[in-house]
Short mmCIF file of C-alpha atoms and ligand atoms in Angstrom, two decimals:
data_model
loop_
_atom_site.label_atom_id
_atom_site.label_comp_id
_atom_site.label_asym_id
_atom_site.label_seq_id
_atom_site.Cartn_x
_atom_site.Cartn_y
_atom_site.Cartn_z
CA MET A 1 -13.58 7.74 35.80
CA GLU A 2 -12.96 9.34 39.17
CA ALA A 3 -16.59 8.67 40.10
CA ILE A 4 -15.87 4.96 39.78
CA GLY A 5 -12.67 5.18 41.82
CA HIS A 6 -9.82 5.80 39.34
CA PRO A 7 -7.66 8.92 39.94
CA THR A 8 -7.55 10.79 36.62
CA PHE A 9 -6.54 14.19 35.29
CA VAL A 10 -6.36 16.04 31.99
CA THR A 11 -2.81 17.03 31.00
CA ALA A 12 -2.01 20.62 29.98
CA ALA A 13 -1.55 20.18 26.24
CA GLN A 14 0.55 23.30 25.71
CA GLU A 15 2.72 23.16 28.81
CA THR A 16 6.38 23.86 28.12
CA ASP A 17 9.40 22.62 30.03
CA TRP A 18 11.93 25.44 29.67
CA ASP A 19 14.87 23.04 30.09
CA TYR A 20 14.03 21.46 26.74
CA LYS A 21 15.80 23.55 24.07
CA ARG A 22 14.30 26.90 25.23
CA ALA A 23 11.14 26.56 23.17
CA SER A 24 7.70 24.98 23.31
CA TYR A 25 8.44 21.37 24.15
CA GLY A 26 6.69 19.28 26.78
CA ARG A 27 7.26 15.87 28.31
CA LEU A 28 4.46 14.19 26.40
CA SER A 29 3.96 14.66 22.67
CA THR A 30 0.20 14.45 22.17
CA ARG A 31 0.74 13.86 18.43
CA HIS A 32 2.69 10.70 19.18
CA LEU A 33 0.20 9.68 21.85
CA GLY A 34 -2.54 10.16 19.25
CA VAL A 35 -0.76 7.78 16.88
CA GLU A 36 -0.30 5.22 19.64
CA ALA A 37 -4.00 5.58 20.48
CA GLY A 38 -4.98 4.74 16.89
CA LEU A 39 -6.31 8.22 16.01
CA GLY A 40 -4.12 8.84 12.97
CA THR A 41 -0.55 9.07 11.69
CA LEU A 42 1.95 11.89 11.14
CA GLY A 43 1.87 13.69 7.79
CA LEU A 44 4.53 15.17 5.53
CA GLU A 45 4.43 18.31 7.76
CA VAL A 46 4.42 16.06 10.89
CA ASN A 47 1.01 17.20 12.11
CA ILE A 48 -1.09 14.24 13.18
CA LEU A 49 -3.59 13.44 10.40
CA THR A 50 -6.83 11.72 11.33
CA PRO A 51 -8.93 10.05 8.62
CA GLU A 52 -11.99 12.06 9.76
CA PHE A 53 -10.57 15.58 10.14
CA GLY A 54 -7.09 15.48 8.62
CA PRO A 55 -4.74 17.72 10.64
CA ARG A 56 -7.54 20.07 11.80
CA ILE A 57 -7.68 18.83 15.39
CA TYR A 58 -6.22 19.64 18.79
CA LEU A 59 -5.33 16.83 21.16
CA THR A 60 -4.89 16.53 24.86
CA GLY A 61 -4.02 13.59 27.11
CA ILE A 62 -5.85 12.10 30.05
CA LEU A 63 -3.76 10.34 32.69
CA THR A 64 -5.67 7.72 34.62
CA GLU A 65 -5.03 4.73 36.81
CA LEU A 66 -7.90 2.91 35.11
CA GLU A 67 -6.54 0.10 32.95
CA LEU A 68 -7.98 0.45 29.44
CA GLU A 69 -7.77 -1.73 26.34
CA PRO A 70 -5.85 0.25 23.70
CA ASP A 71 -7.28 0.75 20.20
CA GLU A 72 -5.16 -0.63 17.38
CA ARG A 73 -2.54 1.67 15.92
CA ILE A 74 -3.11 2.70 12.27
CA THR A 75 -0.19 1.16 10.42
CA GLU A 76 -0.86 2.50 6.93
CA GLN A 77 -0.03 6.09 6.09
CA VAL A 78 -3.01 8.46 6.40
CA CYS A 79 -1.01 11.16 4.59
CA ILE A 80 -1.10 10.88 0.79
CA GLY A 81 2.57 11.83 0.82
CA GLU A 82 4.89 13.21 -1.82
CA SER A 83 2.42 12.93 -4.71
CA CYS A 84 0.18 15.38 -2.81
CA SER A 85 2.72 17.75 -1.18
CA ARG A 86 0.02 20.45 -0.86
CA CYS A 87 1.32 21.43 2.60
CA LEU A 88 4.81 21.88 1.14
CA HIS A 89 3.38 24.05 -1.66
CA ALA A 90 1.32 26.22 0.71
CA CYS A 91 3.88 26.78 3.48
CA PRO A 92 4.89 30.47 3.47
CA ALA A 93 8.07 29.75 5.44
CA ASP A 94 9.38 26.77 3.45
CA ALA A 95 9.30 24.91 6.76
CA VAL A 96 7.79 21.63 5.52
CA GLN A 97 10.44 18.95 5.09
CA HIS A 98 10.26 15.35 3.94
CA PHE A 99 8.19 14.06 6.90
CA GLY A 100 9.87 16.67 9.06
CA ILE A 101 9.66 20.34 9.92
CA ASP A 102 12.00 23.29 10.29
CA LYS A 103 10.54 24.45 13.62
CA ARG A 104 12.42 27.73 13.65
CA ALA A 105 11.15 28.70 10.19
CA CYS A 106 7.60 27.62 11.06
CA ALA A 107 7.64 29.65 14.29
CA GLY A 108 8.16 32.89 12.33
CA GLU A 109 4.67 32.43 10.84
CA ALA A 110 2.89 30.29 13.42
CA GLN A 111 4.15 32.09 16.54
CA GLU A 112 4.45 35.64 15.28
CA TYR A 113 4.02 36.93 18.84
CA GLY A 114 5.42 33.87 20.62
CA PHE A 115 7.41 33.85 23.83
CA MET A 116 10.89 34.06 22.27
CA THR A 117 9.83 36.96 20.02
CA MET A 118 8.46 38.76 23.06
CA LEU A 119 11.68 38.21 25.05
CA GLN A 120 13.86 39.41 22.17
CA TYR A 121 11.69 42.50 21.67
CA MET A 122 11.82 43.38 25.38
CA GLU A 123 15.61 42.96 25.34
CA ARG A 124 15.74 45.48 22.48
CA VAL A 125 13.48 47.85 24.43
CA ILE A 126 15.80 47.63 27.48
CA ASP A 127 18.89 48.27 25.31
CA ALA A 128 17.31 51.15 23.34
CA PRO A 129 18.13 54.81 24.12
CA ALA A 130 15.59 56.27 26.58
CA VAL A 131 14.07 58.57 23.91
CA GLU A 132 13.11 55.58 21.72
CA ARG A 133 11.72 53.36 24.46
CA ALA A 134 8.34 55.05 24.84
CA ALA A 135 7.68 54.73 21.10
CA MET A 136 8.73 51.06 21.12
CA LEU A 137 6.33 50.31 23.95
CA LYS A 138 3.46 51.78 21.91
CA LYS A 139 4.17 49.82 18.72
CA ARG A 140 1.76 47.30 17.27
CA ASP A 141 4.09 44.50 18.47
CA MET A 142 3.13 45.26 22.07
CA TYR A 143 -0.54 44.87 21.20
CA GLY A 144 0.36 41.53 19.54
CA PHE A 145 2.16 40.32 22.68
CA TRP A 146 -0.73 41.43 24.91
CA GLN A 147 -3.21 39.61 22.69
CA GLY A 148 -0.97 36.53 22.57
CA LEU A 149 -0.72 36.40 26.37
CA LEU A 150 -4.39 37.06 26.89
CA ARG A 151 -5.98 35.00 24.15
CA VAL A 152 -3.14 32.90 22.66
CA VAL A 153 -3.90 34.67 19.33
CA GLY A 154 -0.59 35.19 17.53
CA SER A 155 1.49 33.34 20.09
CA PHE A 156 0.52 29.86 18.96
CA GLY A 157 -1.01 28.24 15.85
CA ASP A 158 -1.12 31.53 13.96
CA CYS A 159 -0.54 30.09 10.48
CA PRO A 160 -3.36 27.97 9.10
CA ARG A 161 -1.93 27.12 5.70
CA CYS A 162 -0.79 23.49 6.08
CA LEU A 163 -4.02 22.72 7.95
CA ALA A 164 -6.27 24.43 5.43
CA VAL A 165 -4.95 22.82 2.25
CA CYS A 166 -4.66 19.21 3.47
CA PRO A 167 -7.22 17.15 1.55
CA VAL A 168 -7.45 14.44 4.22
CA GLY A 169 -10.74 14.39 6.14
CA ASN A 170 -14.40 14.76 5.28
CA ASP A 171 -14.40 18.30 6.68
CA TYR A 172 -12.07 19.31 3.85
CA HIS A 173 -14.58 18.13 1.25
CA LEU A 174 -17.52 19.66 3.12
CA HIS A 175 -16.09 23.09 3.89
CA LEU A 176 -12.70 23.79 2.34
CA VAL A 177 -12.30 22.24 -1.08
CA ASP A 178 -13.77 25.15 -3.09
CA HIS A 179 -11.68 27.75 -1.27
CA GLN A 180 -8.42 25.82 -1.07
CA LYS A 181 -8.26 24.22 -4.53
CA VAL A 182 -5.82 26.85 -5.76
CA ILE A 183 -2.67 27.35 -3.66
CA PRO A 184 -1.33 30.86 -4.32
CA GLU A 185 1.98 30.11 -2.58
CA ARG A 186 2.80 27.29 -5.01
CA THR A 187 6.00 27.97 -6.98
CA PRO A 188 7.89 25.96 -9.63
CA ALA A 189 10.66 25.37 -7.05
CA LYS A 190 8.23 23.89 -4.51
CA LEU A 191 6.64 21.71 -7.20
CA ALA A 192 10.07 20.45 -8.21
CA LEU A 193 10.99 19.72 -4.58
CA GLY A 194 7.85 17.61 -4.06
CA LYS A 195 8.63 15.68 -7.25
CA ARG A 196 12.20 15.11 -6.11
CA TRP A 197 11.01 13.75 -2.76
CA LYS A 198 8.62 11.43 -4.58
CA ALA A 199 11.43 10.13 -6.81
CA ASP A 200 13.76 9.72 -3.81
CA ARG A 201 11.20 7.62 -2.01
CA LEU A 202 10.45 5.47 -5.05
CA GLU A 203 14.17 4.87 -5.48
CA GLY A 204 14.47 3.91 -1.80
CA LYS A 205 16.89 6.73 -0.97
CA PRO A 206 17.32 7.37 2.78
CA VAL A 207 14.84 9.95 4.08
CA ALA A 208 15.52 11.35 7.57
CA GLY A 209 11.80 11.67 8.34
CA LEU A 210 11.29 8.01 7.43
CA SER A 211 14.05 6.55 9.57
CA PRO A 212 13.13 3.26 11.27
CA TRP A 213 12.44 5.26 14.45
CA ASN A 214 10.11 7.80 12.73
CA GLU A 215 8.36 5.33 10.44
CA ARG A 216 6.29 3.94 13.29
CA TRP A 217 4.41 7.23 13.51
CA VAL A 218 4.21 8.00 9.77
CA GLY A 219 2.76 4.58 8.96
CA PRO A 220 5.18 1.73 8.20
CA GLU A 221 2.92 0.28 5.47
CA GLY A 222 3.05 3.49 3.41
CA TYR A 223 0.09 5.12 1.67
CA LYS A 224 -2.49 2.59 0.48
CA GLY A 225 -5.28 4.86 -0.79
CA MET A 226 -7.06 5.55 2.51
CA VAL A 227 -8.04 9.11 1.52
CA ALA A 228 -9.43 8.10 -1.90
CA LYS A 229 -11.48 5.29 -0.32
CA GLN A 230 -12.78 7.58 2.37
CA LEU A 231 -13.74 10.27 -0.17
CA ALA A 232 -15.64 7.72 -2.28
CA ALA A 233 -17.54 6.55 0.82
CA PHE A 234 -18.23 10.15 1.82
CA LYS A 235 -19.61 10.98 -1.64
CA ARG A 236 -21.89 7.94 -1.57
CA LYS A 237 -23.31 9.09 1.78
CA THR A 238 -23.50 12.81 0.92
CA PRO A 239 -25.62 13.63 -2.14
CA GLU A 240 -24.50 16.71 -4.17
S1 SF4 B 1 2.05 26.27 10.29
FE1 SF4 B 1 2.43 27.56 8.48
S2 SF4 B 1 4.64 28.00 8.58
FE2 SF4 B 1 4.27 26.23 9.92
S3 SF4 B 1 4.58 24.42 8.64
FE3 SF4 B 1 2.38 24.89 8.55
S4 SF4 B 1 2.18 26.20 6.71
FE4 SF4 B 1 4.36 26.19 7.28
S1 SF4 B 2 -1.33 18.15 2.45
FE1 SF4 B 2 -0.97 16.16 1.46
S2 SF4 B 2 1.19 15.74 1.83
FE2 SF4 B 2 0.59 17.34 3.28
S3 SF4 B 2 -0.02 16.25 5.13
FE3 SF4 B 2 -1.89 16.53 3.93
S4 SF4 B 2 -2.05 14.66 2.69
FE4 SF4 B 2 0.03 14.75 3.49
#
């Protein structure tokens, strides 16, 4: 784009503005940009779900002065919703809410060696008696922080469960279905919660994650069988 005269740059997808709630928040939500760009819609666990790859994608943004025609937004829900609830069943932290997420609970699994954990640990090291400090600095946690800083491993996206079990996307049927059919984390309580959410929605009860403001990104038309249709088309194209 620059070669044809339009100043353009790629945004840093994981940049954090520390003034926003002291955690990993930036000025642009690439998930929401992805919805506006017609790539997908937000799922029960509020990852963006694309019809092709479900939630198993990373997004970034490109800022440009070139004026482009936007693609159409997907207005039906890509997420199967409450009758699926596989992400709710698989989440080890009980962080999945009804088209929402408990970020703090999720961070315990997904950012095991994240920035806040590192700061809190270092505060404990500073406050510890001198005789304990050397041992604390040699603990496995320090290796985790080093690896997180160096390679992002452990400091970001460390829990794969809601991504792995989501049946949206042809990649799920190609690579994951046999391994992810059974969800070991599923409990009677989680099953009951998913059923309750389904009943609440059918009865039209207010759902925070489906407020008029949020609905735009979840898919205001609701789930209309996109995943089933896509799977049938995929099976026709892909012989056993
Ligand atoms: S990343 Fe892990 S902890 Fe976070 S919502 Fe997904 S399954 Fe739950
Ligand atoms: S696992 Fe099911 S409920 Fe969760 S995001 Fe994927 S399709 Fe939606």
